[in-house]
PDB file of C-alpha atoms in Angstrom:
ATOM      1  CA  MET A   2     182.328 170.027 218.136  1.00 73.00           C
ATOM      2  CA  ASP A   3     179.583 169.646 220.763  1.00 87.00           C
ATOM      3  CA  TRP A   4     177.448 167.534 218.449  1.00 92.00           C
ATOM      4  CA  LEU A   5     180.383 165.207 217.757  1.00 93.00           C
ATOM      5  CA  VAL A   6     181.417 164.571 221.354  1.00 93.00           C
ATOM      6  CA  ASN A   7     177.782 164.352 222.472  1.00 94.00           C
ATOM      7  CA  GLY A   8     177.138 161.863 219.679  1.00 96.00           C
ATOM      8  CA  ILE A   9     180.111 159.783 220.763  1.00 96.00           C
ATOM      9  CA  ALA A  10     178.968 159.906 224.396  1.00 96.00           C
ATOM     10  CA  LEU A  11     175.484 158.830 223.351  1.00 97.00           C
ATOM     11  CA  LEU A  12     176.840 155.947 221.251  1.00 97.00           C
ATOM     12  CA  VAL A  13     179.087 154.800 224.113  1.00 96.00           C
ATOM     13  CA  ALA A  14     176.170 154.919 226.559  1.00 97.00           C
ATOM     14  CA  LEU A  15     173.807 153.025 224.257  1.00 98.00           C
ATOM     15  CA  ALA A  16     176.471 150.466 223.346  1.00 97.00           C
ATOM     16  CA  ILE A  17     177.293 149.670 226.972  1.00 97.00           C
ATOM     17  CA  ILE A  18     173.575 149.376 227.782  1.00 98.00           C
ATOM     18  CA  ALA A  19     173.188 146.979 224.836  1.00 97.00           C
ATOM     19  CA  ILE A  20     176.190 144.955 225.996  1.00 97.00           C
ATOM     20  CA  GLY A  21     174.822 144.832 229.535  1.00 97.00           C
ATOM     21  CA  THR A  22     171.446 143.702 228.230  1.00 98.00           C
ATOM     22  CA  GLY A  23     173.215 140.979 226.263  1.00 97.00           C
ATOM     23  CA  TYR A  24     174.965 139.769 229.422  1.00 96.00           C
ATOM     24  CA  ILE A  25     171.624 139.525 231.206  1.00 97.00           C
ATOM     25  CA  ALA A  26     169.860 137.776 228.310  1.00 97.00           C
ATOM     26  CA  SER A  27     172.659 135.468 227.124  1.00 96.00           C
ATOM     27  CA  PRO A  28     175.655 135.656 229.455  1.00 94.00           C
ATOM     28  CA  MET A  29     177.678 132.729 228.123  1.00 91.00           C
ATOM     29  CA  THR A  30     177.343 133.923 224.524  1.00 92.00           C
ATOM     30  CA  MET A  31     178.436 137.447 225.457  1.00 94.00           C
ATOM     31  CA  MET A  32     181.411 136.164 227.439  1.00 91.00           C
ATOM     32  CA  ARG A  33     182.851 134.509 224.325  1.00 89.00           C
ATOM     33  CA  GLY A  34     183.673 137.932 222.853  1.00 91.00           C
ATOM     34  CA  PHE A  35     185.100 139.468 226.018  1.00 94.00           C
ATOM     35  CA  GLY A  36     188.641 138.194 225.544  1.00 93.00           C
ATOM     36  CA  LEU A  37     189.032 135.805 228.465  1.00 90.00           C
ATOM     37  CA  PRO A  38     188.627 132.037 228.365  1.00 86.00           C
ATOM     38  CA  LEU A  39     185.129 130.940 229.274  1.00 79.00           C
ATOM     39  CA  PRO A  40     184.730 130.106 232.940  1.00 78.00           C
ATOM     40  CA  ASP A  41     184.262 126.508 233.968  1.00 79.00           C
ATOM     41  CA  ASP A  42     180.758 125.313 233.330  1.00 79.00           C
ATOM     42  CA  GLY A  43     178.471 125.432 236.312  1.00 85.00           C
ATOM     43  CA  PRO A  44     174.908 126.403 237.103  1.00 87.00           C
ATOM     44  CA  ASN A  45     175.918 129.666 238.799  1.00 89.00           C
ATOM     45  CA  ILE A  46     178.324 130.989 236.132  1.00 90.00           C
ATOM     46  CA  PRO A  47     175.572 132.712 234.098  1.00 91.00           C
ATOM     47  CA  TRP A  48     174.350 134.477 237.245  1.00 92.00           C
ATOM     48  CA  TRP A  49     177.848 135.801 237.954  1.00 90.00           C
ATOM     49  CA  LEU A  50     178.095 137.039 234.369  1.00 92.00           C
ATOM     50  CA  ARG A  51     174.701 138.726 234.667  1.00 95.00           C
ATOM     51  CA  LEU A  52     176.187 140.864 237.454  1.00 94.00           C
ATOM     52  CA  LYS A  53     178.430 142.396 234.806  1.00 94.00           C
ATOM     53  CA  GLY A  54     175.356 143.084 232.699  1.00 96.00           C
ATOM     54  CA  VAL A  55     173.628 145.003 235.480  1.00 97.00           C
ATOM     55  CA  ARG A  56     176.737 147.109 236.074  1.00 96.00           C
ATOM     56  CA  ASP A  57     177.150 147.827 232.360  1.00 97.00           C
ATOM     57  CA  ILE A  58     173.547 148.985 232.089  1.00 98.00           C
ATOM     58  CA  VAL A  59     173.979 151.296 235.091  1.00 98.00           C
ATOM     59  CA  ALA A  60     177.228 152.714 233.651  1.00 97.00           C
ATOM     60  CA  GLY A  61     175.436 153.537 230.396  1.00 97.00           C
ATOM     61  CA  LEU A  62     172.439 155.031 232.188  1.00 98.00           C
ATOM     62  CA  LEU A  63     174.749 157.245 234.227  1.00 98.00           C
ATOM     63  CA  VAL A  64     176.170 158.783 231.040  1.00 97.00           C
ATOM     64  CA  LEU A  65     172.642 159.269 229.678  1.00 98.00           C
ATOM     65  CA  ALA A  66     171.478 160.889 232.928  1.00 98.00           C
ATOM     66  CA  PHE A  67     174.336 163.384 232.818  1.00 97.00           C
ATOM     67  CA  MET A  68     173.602 164.066 229.159  1.00 97.00           C
ATOM     68  CA  VAL A  69     170.027 164.984 230.090  1.00 97.00           C
ATOM     69  CA  TRP A  70     170.589 166.801 233.406  1.00 97.00           C
ATOM     70  CA  GLY A  71     174.287 167.660 233.540  1.00 96.00           C
ATOM     71  CA  THR A  72     176.688 170.054 231.913  1.00 95.00           C
ATOM     72  CA  GLN A  73     179.219 169.231 229.196  1.00 95.00           C
ATOM     73  CA  ARG A  74     181.979 169.286 231.807  1.00 96.00           C
ATOM     74  CA  GLU A  75     180.099 166.828 234.024  1.00 97.00           C
ATOM     75  CA  ILE A  76     179.513 164.477 231.097  1.00 97.00           C
ATOM     76  CA  GLY A  77     183.237 164.640 230.364  1.00 97.00           C
ATOM     77  CA  ILE A  78     184.076 163.793 233.973  1.00 97.00           C
ATOM     78  CA  VAL A  79     181.739 160.793 233.914  1.00 98.00           C
ATOM     79  CA  LEU A  80     183.201 159.552 230.615  1.00 97.00           C
ATOM     80  CA  LEU A  81     186.732 159.980 231.898  1.00 97.00           C
ATOM     81  CA  VAL A  82     186.029 158.127 235.136  1.00 98.00           C
ATOM     82  CA  GLU A  83     184.099 155.382 233.348  1.00 98.00           C
ATOM     83  CA  ALA A  84     187.006 154.920 230.909  1.00 98.00           C
ATOM     84  CA  ILE A  85     188.715 153.172 233.810  1.00 98.00           C
ATOM     85  CA  ILE A  86     186.337 150.234 233.265  1.00 97.00           C
ATOM     86  CA  PRO A  87     187.561 149.256 229.767  1.00 97.00           C
ATOM     87  CA  ILE A  88     191.157 150.062 230.787  1.00 98.00           C
ATOM     88  CA  GLY A  89     190.781 147.657 233.699  1.00 97.00           C
ATOM     89  CA  ASP A  90     189.180 145.048 231.442  1.00 96.00           C
ATOM     90  CA  MET A  91     192.050 145.383 228.970  1.00 97.00           C
ATOM     91  CA  LEU A  92     194.716 145.034 231.663  1.00 98.00           C
ATOM     92  CA  LEU A  93     193.009 142.039 233.267  1.00 96.00           C
ATOM     93  CA  ILE A  94     192.692 140.253 229.922  1.00 96.00           C
ATOM     94  CA  LEU A  95     196.372 140.877 229.171  1.00 97.00           C
ATOM     95  CA  ALA A  96     197.419 139.743 232.665  1.00 97.00           C
ATOM     96  CA  ALA A  97     195.392 136.539 232.241  1.00 95.00           C
ATOM     97  CA  LYS A  98     197.034 135.902 228.854  1.00 95.00           C
ATOM     98  CA  GLY A  99     193.638 136.242 227.171  1.00 95.00           C
ATOM     99  CA  SER A 100     193.018 137.566 223.701  1.00 96.00           C
ATOM    100  CA  SER A 101     195.269 140.570 223.059  1.00 97.00           C
ATOM    101  CA  LYS A 102     193.125 141.298 220.004  1.00 97.00           C
ATOM    102  CA  SER A 103     190.062 141.707 222.238  1.00 96.00           C
ATOM    103  CA  ALA A 104     192.048 143.483 224.947  1.00 97.00           C
ATOM    104  CA  PHE A 105     193.326 146.198 222.628  1.00 98.00           C
ATOM    105  CA  GLY A 106     190.735 146.094 219.840  1.00 97.00           C
ATOM    106  CA  ILE A 107     187.630 146.173 222.018  1.00 96.00           C
ATOM    107  CA  HIS A 108     188.506 147.374 225.491  1.00 97.00           C
ATOM    108  CA  GLY A 109     191.522 149.558 224.723  1.00 98.00           C
ATOM    109  CA  LEU A 110     189.792 151.193 221.760  1.00 98.00           C
ATOM    110  CA  THR A 111     186.679 151.843 223.856  1.00 97.00           C
ATOM    111  CA  ALA A 112     188.781 153.556 226.530  1.00 98.00           C
ATOM    112  CA  VAL A 113     190.559 155.716 223.934  1.00 98.00           C
ATOM    113  CA  ILE A 114     187.250 156.778 222.384  1.00 97.00           C
ATOM    114  CA  MET A 115     185.831 157.658 225.796  1.00 97.00           C
ATOM    115  CA  VAL A 116     188.894 159.704 226.776  1.00 98.00           C
ATOM    116  CA  LEU A 117     188.993 161.497 223.417  1.00 97.00           C
ATOM    117  CA  ALA A 118     185.310 162.409 223.780  1.00 96.00           C
ATOM    118  CA  ALA A 119     185.801 163.516 227.400  1.00 97.00           C
ATOM    119  CA  ILE A 120     188.744 165.872 226.792  1.00 96.00           C
ATOM    120  CA  PRO A 121     186.903 168.522 224.742  1.00 96.00           C
ATOM    121  CA  MET A 122     184.019 168.365 227.201  1.00 96.00           C
ATOM    122  CA  LEU A 123     186.371 168.959 230.116  1.00 95.00           C
ATOM    123  CA  ILE A 124     188.242 171.868 228.549  1.00 93.00           C
ATOM    124  CA  GLY A 125     185.167 173.442 226.993  1.00 87.00           C
ATOM    125  CA  VAL A 126     186.056 173.177 223.300  1.00 77.00           C
ATOM    126  CA  HIS A 127     183.026 174.057 221.159  1.00 66.00           C
TER     127      HIS A 127
END
């Protein structure tokens, strides 16, 4: 079981780092898949979107750091706490009447995967 939940944690961490990198490199392109309407066009919009990229990269690096230097329980705690991010994204998209497909299919599914990986780590299932 450890290899499975560690593999999921690793995939989540690498995926969020890749997404964050995408927001830094091509913020307007990445925003199209998020689930909200694109913001009004303006010269500063890409810079605001890049802020999300930096935060995503840090969130992924935090999981990786705990995978290297932490215990299974600590990794589970980090995953559980960080699952709040996609839950929040999902709720904000739904509140803004954005794409429910993206809200549930991307953000909601990500949160579920993170929570399901965190639970065995927290309770010590091997």
